[in-house]
Short mmCIF file of C-alpha atoms in Angstrom, two decimals:
data_model
loop_
_atom_site.label_atom_id
_atom_site.label_comp_id
_atom_site.label_asym_id
_atom_site.label_seq_id
_atom_site.Cartn_x
_atom_site.Cartn_y
_atom_site.Cartn_z
CA MET A 1 23.92 2.02 -15.03
CA THR A 2 23.48 5.30 -13.16
CA ALA A 3 21.35 5.70 -10.07
CA LEU A 4 18.90 7.82 -12.07
CA GLU A 5 18.50 5.03 -14.62
CA THR A 6 17.92 2.57 -11.81
CA LEU A 7 15.27 4.80 -10.27
CA ARG A 8 13.48 5.19 -13.58
CA ILE A 9 13.58 1.50 -14.34
CA PHE A 10 11.95 0.72 -11.01
CA VAL A 11 9.50 3.58 -11.12
CA HIS A 12 8.61 3.32 -14.79
CA PRO A 13 9.30 -0.22 -16.04
CA ARG A 14 6.28 -0.10 -18.36
CA ARG A 15 7.09 3.26 -19.90
CA GLY A 16 10.20 2.46 -21.87
CA ALA A 17 9.80 4.80 -24.82
CA LEU A 18 8.53 7.65 -22.69
CA ILE A 19 11.41 7.33 -20.24
CA ALA A 20 13.85 7.95 -23.05
CA CYS A 21 11.95 11.11 -23.89
CA LEU A 22 11.90 12.22 -20.26
CA ALA A 23 15.60 11.58 -19.91
CA VAL A 24 16.39 14.11 -22.63
CA SER A 25 13.52 16.45 -21.64
CA ALA A 26 11.82 15.96 -24.98
CA LEU A 27 8.30 14.64 -24.60
CA ALA A 28 7.27 15.18 -28.21
CA CYS A 29 8.22 11.67 -29.24
CA ILE A 30 6.62 8.40 -30.18
CA ASP A 31 4.93 6.56 -27.32
CA GLU A 32 4.59 2.77 -27.19
CA GLY A 33 2.36 1.81 -30.05
CA GLY A 34 1.75 5.42 -31.02
CA GLU A 35 2.85 7.92 -33.64
CA ALA A 36 4.05 11.44 -33.18
CA GLY A 37 1.00 13.66 -33.06
CA ASP A 38 -1.29 11.09 -31.43
CA GLU A 39 -3.54 12.41 -28.67
CA SER A 40 -1.71 10.16 -26.16
CA VAL A 41 1.57 11.97 -26.75
CA VAL A 42 2.52 15.17 -24.94
CA ASP A 43 3.93 17.64 -27.45
CA GLU A 44 5.57 19.90 -24.89
CA VAL A 45 9.23 20.02 -24.00
CA ALA A 46 10.01 19.90 -20.30
CA PRO A 47 12.42 22.47 -18.87
CA GLU A 48 15.54 21.29 -17.13
CA LEU A 49 15.54 20.86 -13.36
CA GLY A 50 16.16 24.30 -11.83
CA ASP A 51 15.30 26.27 -14.96
CA THR A 52 12.55 28.23 -13.20
CA PRO A 53 13.84 31.72 -12.28
CA LEU A 54 13.89 31.86 -8.47
CA PRO A 55 15.18 35.29 -7.44
CA ALA A 56 13.68 35.01 -3.94
CA CYS A 57 15.43 31.71 -3.26
CA ASP A 58 18.70 32.90 -4.78
CA ALA A 59 18.65 36.05 -2.64
CA ALA A 60 17.80 34.11 0.53
CA LEU A 61 20.56 31.59 -0.10
CA PHE A 62 23.09 34.34 -0.81
CA ALA A 63 22.41 35.75 2.66
CA HIS A 64 22.41 32.23 4.10
CA GLU A 65 25.86 31.55 2.67
CA GLN A 66 27.22 34.79 4.10
CA LEU A 67 25.65 34.03 7.45
CA LEU A 68 27.28 30.58 7.60
CA ALA A 69 30.63 32.10 6.73
CA GLU A 70 30.27 34.60 9.59
CA LEU A 71 29.20 31.89 12.03
CA ALA A 72 32.32 29.90 11.13
CA LEU A 73 34.49 32.66 12.60
CA PRO A 74 35.71 32.42 16.22
CA GLU A 75 33.93 35.68 17.08
CA PRO A 76 30.94 36.25 14.78
CA ASP A 77 29.79 39.85 14.39
CA VAL A 78 26.29 39.98 15.87
CA GLU A 79 25.38 43.23 14.13
CA TYR A 80 26.42 41.85 10.75
CA ILE A 81 24.35 38.73 11.36
CA ALA A 82 21.40 40.96 12.23
CA GLN A 83 21.88 42.81 8.94
CA LEU A 84 22.04 39.58 6.98
CA TYR A 85 18.80 38.38 8.52
CA ARG A 86 16.82 41.57 8.98
CA GLY A 87 18.17 43.69 6.14
CA GLU A 88 21.19 45.75 5.13
CA ASP A 89 20.48 48.94 7.07
CA THR A 90 19.19 47.45 10.29
CA ASP A 91 20.96 47.57 13.63
CA LEU A 92 20.49 45.72 16.87
CA SER A 93 18.01 48.23 18.22
CA GLY A 94 15.36 48.20 15.54
CA GLU A 95 13.15 46.27 13.15
CA SER A 96 14.15 45.41 9.63
CA PRO A 97 14.11 48.43 7.33
CA ILE A 98 12.82 46.13 4.59
CA PRO A 99 9.07 45.34 4.67
CA GLY A 100 8.81 41.72 5.78
CA GLY A 101 12.54 41.50 6.41
CA SER A 102 15.46 40.53 4.21
CA PRO A 103 14.97 37.77 1.59
CA LEU A 104 16.21 35.27 4.17
CA GLN A 105 13.82 36.47 6.83
CA ARG A 106 10.93 36.67 4.37
CA TRP A 107 11.52 33.01 3.45
CA VAL A 108 11.48 31.92 7.10
CA ARG A 109 8.36 33.94 7.81
CA GLU A 110 6.59 32.66 4.70
CA VAL A 111 7.33 29.03 5.58
CA ASP A 112 6.19 29.51 9.15
CA ALA A 113 2.96 31.17 8.03
CA ARG A 114 2.23 28.65 5.28
CA LEU A 115 2.82 25.65 7.54
CA GLY A 116 1.02 27.15 10.54
CA ARG A 117 4.11 27.29 12.73
CA VAL A 118 2.66 29.93 15.02
CA GLU A 119 2.66 29.96 18.82
CA GLY A 120 1.44 32.78 21.02
CA GLY A 121 0.93 34.94 17.95
CA LEU A 122 4.58 34.56 16.89
CA LEU A 123 6.07 32.80 13.91
CA VAL A 124 8.02 30.04 15.65
CA ASP A 125 11.23 29.87 13.63
CA ASP A 126 11.46 33.57 12.91
CA ALA A 127 11.01 34.28 16.61
CA ALA A 128 13.76 31.79 17.49
CA ILE A 129 16.21 33.52 15.17
CA GLU A 130 15.18 37.00 16.29
CA GLY A 131 15.55 35.90 19.90
CA ALA A 132 19.09 34.64 19.31
CA ILE A 133 20.06 37.90 17.63
CA ASP A 134 18.53 39.97 20.46
CA LEU A 135 20.08 37.92 23.25
CA ALA A 136 23.57 37.47 21.81
CA PRO A 137 24.89 41.00 22.61
CA MET A 138 24.01 40.44 26.25
CA ILE A 139 26.36 37.45 26.54
CA ASP A 140 29.91 38.42 27.45
CA ASP A 141 31.50 35.01 27.04
CA VAL A 142 32.63 34.73 23.40
CA ASP A 143 32.17 30.98 23.17
CA GLU A 144 28.71 31.05 24.72
CA ARG A 145 27.67 33.88 22.41
CA ARG A 146 28.81 31.91 19.37
CA ARG A 147 26.97 28.81 20.62
CA LEU A 148 23.77 30.84 20.75
CA LEU A 149 24.27 32.31 17.30
CA LEU A 150 24.91 28.86 15.82
CA THR A 151 21.35 27.92 16.73
CA ILE A 152 20.35 30.16 13.81
CA ARG A 153 22.03 27.70 11.44
CA ASP A 154 20.10 24.85 13.06
CA VAL A 155 16.76 26.67 12.76
CA LEU A 156 17.39 27.37 9.08
CA ARG A 157 18.08 23.67 8.46
CA LEU A 158 14.77 22.78 10.07
CA VAL A 159 12.94 25.42 8.02
CA ALA A 160 14.53 24.13 4.83
CA SER A 161 13.54 20.55 5.63
CA LEU A 162 9.95 21.50 6.35
CA ASP A 163 9.72 23.72 3.28
CA VAL A 164 11.14 21.11 0.92
CA ARG A 165 8.82 18.43 2.26
CA ALA A 166 5.76 20.67 1.91
CA ARG A 167 6.58 21.78 -1.63
CA LEU A 168 7.24 18.24 -2.83
CA ALA A 169 3.99 17.11 -1.25
CA THR A 170 2.14 19.86 -3.11
CA VAL A 171 3.36 18.40 -6.38
CA ALA A 172 3.01 14.72 -5.46
CA ASP A 173 -0.54 15.17 -4.15
CA GLN A 174 -1.83 17.14 -7.15
CA LEU A 175 -4.85 15.85 -9.00
CA PRO A 176 -4.96 16.18 -12.78
CA ASP A 177 -6.25 19.63 -13.69
CA PRO A 178 -6.40 20.90 -17.29
CA GLN A 179 -6.66 24.47 -15.95
CA ARG A 180 -3.32 24.28 -14.14
CA ASP A 181 -0.26 25.55 -15.97
CA PRO A 182 2.54 22.96 -15.59
CA ALA A 183 4.94 25.88 -15.20
CA LEU A 184 3.49 26.44 -11.71
CA THR A 185 4.23 22.84 -10.77
CA PHE A 186 7.76 23.04 -12.19
CA ALA A 187 8.31 26.21 -10.14
CA GLU A 188 7.20 24.48 -6.94
CA TRP A 189 9.53 21.54 -7.55
CA ASP A 190 12.40 23.84 -8.56
CA THR A 191 11.96 25.89 -5.40
CA ALA A 192 12.26 22.74 -3.32
CA TRP A 193 15.38 21.83 -5.30
CA CYS A 194 16.81 25.31 -4.70
CA TYR A 195 16.39 25.30 -0.92
CA TRP A 196 17.49 21.68 -0.56
CA GLY A 197 20.61 22.43 -2.57
CA GLY A 198 21.48 25.58 -0.66
CA VAL A 199 20.83 24.39 2.89
CA LEU A 200 20.64 20.59 3.10
CA ARG A 201 22.82 19.28 0.29
CA PRO A 202 26.09 19.75 2.23
CA LEU A 203 24.74 17.36 4.87
CA ALA A 204 23.87 14.80 2.21
CA ALA A 205 27.39 15.06 0.80
CA GLU A 206 28.91 14.58 4.24
CA ALA A 207 26.69 11.59 5.05
CA GLY A 208 28.36 9.57 2.29
CA SER A 209 26.65 6.34 1.31
CA GLU A 210 25.31 2.99 2.43
CA PRO A 211 27.56 0.22 1.04
CA ALA A 212 24.58 -2.08 0.52
CA LEU A 213 23.02 0.44 -1.88
CA VAL A 214 26.01 1.99 -3.61
CA GLU A 215 26.09 -0.39 -6.56
CA SER A 216 22.40 -0.02 -7.39
CA LEU A 217 21.67 3.59 -6.37
CA GLY A 218 24.89 5.42 -5.48
CA SER A 219 25.63 7.77 -2.59
CA TRP A 220 22.93 9.41 -0.50
CA GLU A 221 23.52 12.69 -2.32
CA THR A 222 23.24 10.99 -5.70
CA ILE A 223 20.02 9.25 -4.73
CA ILE A 224 18.41 12.56 -3.76
CA VAL A 225 19.69 14.48 -6.79
CA ASP A 226 18.51 11.77 -9.16
CA ALA A 227 15.10 11.61 -7.49
CA PHE A 228 14.73 15.36 -7.95
CA GLY A 229 15.47 14.80 -11.64
CA SER A 230 13.09 11.87 -11.99
CA GLY A 231 10.21 13.63 -10.25
CA HIS A 232 10.79 16.81 -12.26
CA ALA A 233 10.71 14.79 -15.48
CA GLY A 234 7.33 13.31 -14.48
CA ILE A 235 5.59 16.66 -14.03
CA LEU A 236 4.55 16.66 -17.67
CA GLY A 237 2.35 13.58 -17.81
CA PRO A 238 2.70 10.81 -20.40
CA GLU A 239 -0.66 11.65 -21.99
CA GLN A 240 -1.61 15.18 -20.96
CA ALA A 241 0.78 17.83 -19.71
CA TRP A 242 -1.62 18.71 -16.90
CA ALA A 243 -1.77 15.13 -15.56
CA PRO A 244 1.63 14.40 -13.98
CA ASP A 245 3.05 10.91 -13.99
CA GLU A 246 2.27 9.93 -10.41
CA TYR A 247 4.63 6.96 -10.56
CA ALA A 248 7.44 9.50 -10.87
CA THR A 249 6.28 12.37 -8.66
CA LYS A 250 4.99 10.33 -5.71
CA ALA A 251 7.95 7.98 -5.54
CA SER A 252 10.49 10.77 -6.02
CA LYS A 253 8.95 12.84 -3.25
CA GLN A 254 9.31 9.94 -0.83
CA ILE A 255 12.85 9.14 -1.92
CA ILE A 256 13.97 12.74 -1.42
CA GLU A 257 12.22 13.19 1.90
CA LYS A 258 13.22 9.89 3.49
CA THR A 259 16.77 9.95 2.18
CA THR A 260 17.17 13.45 3.59
CA PHE A 261 16.14 12.03 6.97
CA THR A 262 18.79 9.34 6.50
CA THR A 263 21.52 11.90 5.83
CA ILE A 264 20.48 13.94 8.88
CA HIS A 265 20.56 10.73 10.94
CA ARG A 266 24.08 9.87 9.80
CA VAL A 267 25.47 13.35 10.44
CA LEU A 268 23.75 13.51 13.83
CA LEU A 269 25.50 10.28 14.90
CA ALA A 270 28.83 11.61 13.63
CA ARG A 271 28.37 14.75 15.71
CA ALA A 272 27.40 12.67 18.73
CA SER A 273 30.66 10.74 18.38
CA ALA A 274 32.60 14.00 18.26
CA ALA A 275 30.69 15.24 21.30
CA GLN A 276 31.68 12.15 23.24
CA GLY A 277 35.26 13.15 22.55
CA GLY A 278 34.72 16.58 24.10
CA ASP A 279 33.47 18.70 21.19
CA GLN A 280 30.77 21.00 22.58
CA ALA A 281 29.95 22.49 19.18
CA ALA A 282 29.30 19.00 17.85
CA ALA A 283 26.90 18.26 20.71
CA ASP A 284 25.03 21.49 20.01
CA GLU A 285 24.81 20.69 16.32
CA ALA A 286 23.57 17.17 17.01
CA LEU A 287 20.82 18.67 19.13
CA GLY A 288 19.84 20.93 16.24
CA LEU A 289 19.78 18.00 13.82
CA LEU A 290 17.55 16.08 16.21
CA ARG A 291 14.92 18.78 15.65
CA VAL A 292 14.75 17.81 11.97
CA LEU A 293 14.14 14.15 12.87
CA GLU A 294 11.88 14.82 15.82
CA ASP A 295 8.56 14.25 14.08
CA ARG A 296 9.87 10.91 12.76
CA VAL A 297 10.66 9.77 16.29
CA LEU A 298 7.56 11.11 18.07
CA GLY A 299 4.71 8.64 17.95
CA ARG A 300 7.07 5.66 17.61
CA ASN A 301 9.63 6.24 20.37
CA SER A 302 8.49 9.50 21.94
CA PRO A 303 10.43 9.08 25.22
CA ALA A 304 13.67 9.04 23.22
CA VAL A 305 13.41 12.71 22.24
CA PRO A 306 13.75 14.25 25.72
CA ALA A 307 16.23 11.54 26.70
CA ILE A 308 18.53 12.26 23.75
CA GLU A 309 18.15 16.00 24.38
CA ALA A 310 19.21 15.55 28.00
CA MET A 311 22.22 13.49 26.96
CA LEU A 312 23.42 16.04 24.39
CA GLU A 313 22.89 18.90 26.85
CA GLY A 314 24.76 17.10 29.64
CA GLU A 315 28.36 16.17 30.31
CA LEU A 316 30.10 15.38 27.03
CA PRO A 317 31.86 12.16 28.12
CA SER A 318 28.41 10.74 28.90
CA VAL A 319 27.19 11.12 25.31
CA ASP A 320 26.67 7.59 23.97
CA PRO A 321 26.33 7.51 20.14
CA ALA A 322 25.48 3.79 20.11
CA TRP A 323 22.62 4.34 22.56
CA ILE A 324 21.33 7.29 20.51
CA GLU A 325 21.50 5.17 17.36
CA ALA A 326 19.50 2.38 19.01
CA GLU A 327 16.85 4.79 20.28
CA LEU A 328 16.43 6.31 16.83
CA ALA A 329 16.37 2.82 15.31
CA VAL A 330 13.35 1.93 17.46
CA ALA A 331 11.38 4.65 15.68
CA PHE A 332 12.69 4.04 12.18
CA VAL A 333 12.36 0.25 12.20
CA LYS A 334 8.71 0.68 13.18
CA ARG A 335 8.19 3.10 10.31
CA ALA A 336 9.84 0.62 7.94
CA ARG A 337 7.53 -2.17 9.16
CA LYS A 338 4.48 -0.48 7.66
CA TYR A 339 5.89 -0.73 4.17
CA CYS A 340 7.16 -4.32 4.34
CA ASP A 341 3.76 -5.54 3.15
CA GLU A 342 1.60 -2.44 2.69
CA ALA A 343 1.09 -2.87 -1.05
CA VAL A 344 -0.11 -6.44 -0.55
CA VAL A 345 -2.32 -5.74 2.46
CA ALA A 346 -3.78 -2.52 1.04
CA GLY A 347 -4.22 -3.93 -2.47
CA THR A 348 -2.09 -1.23 -4.11
CA LEU A 349 0.12 -3.45 -6.28
CA GLY A 350 0.81 -1.74 -9.58
CA THR A 351 -0.29 1.69 -8.36
CA PRO A 352 1.67 4.88 -7.66
CA ASP A 353 0.83 4.55 -3.97
CA GLY A 354 2.16 1.01 -3.91
CA VAL A 355 5.40 2.02 -5.59
CA LYS A 356 6.02 5.06 -3.40
CA GLY A 357 5.33 2.97 -0.29
CA ALA A 358 7.91 0.41 -1.34
CA TRP A 359 10.43 3.21 -1.71
CA GLU A 360 9.58 4.46 1.78
CA GLY A 361 10.29 0.99 3.10
CA ILE A 362 13.60 0.84 1.27
CA VAL A 363 14.90 4.10 2.69
CA TYR A 364 13.54 3.65 6.22
CA THR A 365 15.20 0.23 6.30
CA ALA A 366 18.45 1.76 5.05
CA VAL A 367 18.43 4.06 8.08
CA VAL A 368 18.68 1.10 10.45
CA LEU A 369 20.92 -1.19 8.39
CA PRO A 370 23.95 -0.57 10.65
CA VAL A 371 21.90 -1.64 13.69
CA MET A 372 20.61 -4.70 11.84
CA GLU A 373 24.16 -5.67 10.97
CA GLN A 374 25.22 -5.27 14.61
CA ARG A 375 22.33 -7.20 16.15
CA LEU A 376 21.17 -9.87 13.69
CA PRO A 377 23.55 -12.84 13.44
CA GLY A 378 24.58 -13.56 9.87
CA PHE A 379 22.66 -10.59 8.49
CA ASP A 380 23.68 -9.65 4.93
CA ALA A 381 22.77 -6.01 4.32
CA ALA A 382 23.31 -6.11 0.55
CA ALA A 383 21.18 -9.24 0.18
CA HIS A 384 18.43 -7.75 2.33
CA MET A 385 18.31 -4.54 0.32
CA GLN A 386 18.14 -6.62 -2.86
CA LEU A 387 15.02 -8.25 -1.40
CA TRP A 388 13.55 -4.78 -1.04
CA LEU A 389 14.42 -3.89 -4.63
CA ASP A 390 12.89 -7.19 -5.80
CA TYR A 391 9.77 -6.36 -3.81
CA LEU A 392 9.63 -2.93 -5.43
CA ALA A 393 9.84 -4.54 -8.87
CA ALA A 394 7.07 -7.00 -7.94
CA VAL A 395 4.84 -4.17 -6.70
CA GLU A 396 5.33 -2.23 -9.94
CA ALA A 397 4.71 -5.31 -12.08
CA GLU A 398 1.60 -6.30 -10.06
CA ASP A 399 3.19 -9.67 -9.41
CA GLY A 400 1.16 -10.76 -6.41
CA GLY A 401 2.83 -14.13 -5.97
CA ALA A 402 6.34 -12.69 -5.85
CA ALA A 403 5.24 -9.77 -3.68
CA VAL A 404 3.60 -12.01 -1.07
CA ALA A 405 6.66 -14.27 -0.81
CA LEU A 406 8.98 -11.29 -0.45
CA THR A 407 6.84 -9.57 2.17
CA GLN A 408 7.11 -12.63 4.39
CA GLU A 409 10.90 -12.33 4.39
CA LEU A 410 10.87 -8.57 4.84
CA VAL A 411 8.45 -8.72 7.75
CA ALA A 412 10.41 -11.51 9.43
CA VAL A 413 13.68 -9.55 9.36
CA ASN A 414 12.02 -6.33 10.47
CA CYS A 415 10.32 -8.03 13.40
CA ALA A 416 13.54 -9.79 14.38
CA THR A 417 15.23 -6.38 14.48
CA GLN A 418 12.44 -4.99 16.63
CA ALA A 419 12.86 -7.87 19.06
CA GLU A 420 16.61 -7.23 19.29
CA LEU A 421 15.87 -3.57 20.08
CA GLY A 422 13.64 -4.60 22.96
CA ILE A 423 10.31 -3.71 21.34
CA ALA A 424 7.68 -5.79 23.10
CA ALA A 425 5.57 -6.68 20.06
CA CYS A 426 6.38 -6.12 16.42
CA THR A 427 4.51 -3.03 15.29
CA ALA A 428 4.38 -0.29 12.69
CA SER A 429 2.60 2.29 14.79
CA GLU A 430 2.67 1.69 18.54
CA ASP A 431 4.63 4.18 20.59
CA GLU A 432 7.05 3.24 23.34
CA SER A 433 5.94 4.00 26.86
CA GLU A 434 7.84 6.12 29.35
#
């Protein structure tokens, strides 16, 4: 069984006939108990994931790829980087000759404006990139100049993460609307797929997998790719094209978003390990990756952010990957705690919100599995993740008895982990003090 099949079984266990249609992108088929042509059957054919023409994304990613190739050189050409970002005919002394900038710059500016990332009248991420380009020629030391320019890569990763999250949320939060053309929703999802694939997918590939989840779901990259497919397939609803299948879109959004955090987390720790061994570039990159996780840590272990920053900016032999992992685990285990029993407490068994919350708990728990294995005597990661999958199945099936029993086990293990991490009282939302 593939990871995509596993996702669809958990997300849609009561939609057997329709799932088969979704899997082949042919929704004009017979629903359970229905005949072709019934009002309950959607007679549209869904496009394939990525079928929406996205010239703006393609152009931005073309420049992004060239920029990364230039940054990989020992002595990147600052003027060429300026051209890639600002436009072909620009130089270091002027504005972009293209209104709004190159496709890459237009994307950054659009994301900043749409998400309200504005400070002092400046678009935050665009200003950070422009500042690096402006300052780089003033730095004589080749290595220091390259370090500065590499921050552009880090900013673009953050922009991609924020953009993907926002676009997926737009789809997952949609209310049924007969006036909305599903093509617009497909385009939003495809755009998220495009930018994730061009900027963040390499990190997912590098992050590898969690052994406790490989058999059921596959590698981190596979989990995200399959969730993109599952959510895309649910955009055309099971009854009306304009009413998306929320079991698919809401759960898939959470799987993609939270698993992306997991991959960033894993690569960050790998870079921290390299930094401890004397790799300055790895320390710088880890600091950039921390920016992507920052809003997951703030509000749960806020003091960790400046502390990790100081460590990565300090003497390399002092970088302690295990300490960084524990500090991040404090935040993520608290986030996981919310979903250990949310569907039971909130009364959302059998609902899209209940299912997507269970998935959030699964992935947030997966982030801290290595810490749980290190600190909980006799802990069996595979068995624990199976409990989560059983809980997910119980939530979908509205099996209150099974769900309640499973939540007791999930909460107990989560709280035991919190205690081992030094958290004073088991919580889902309390922040750590200074």
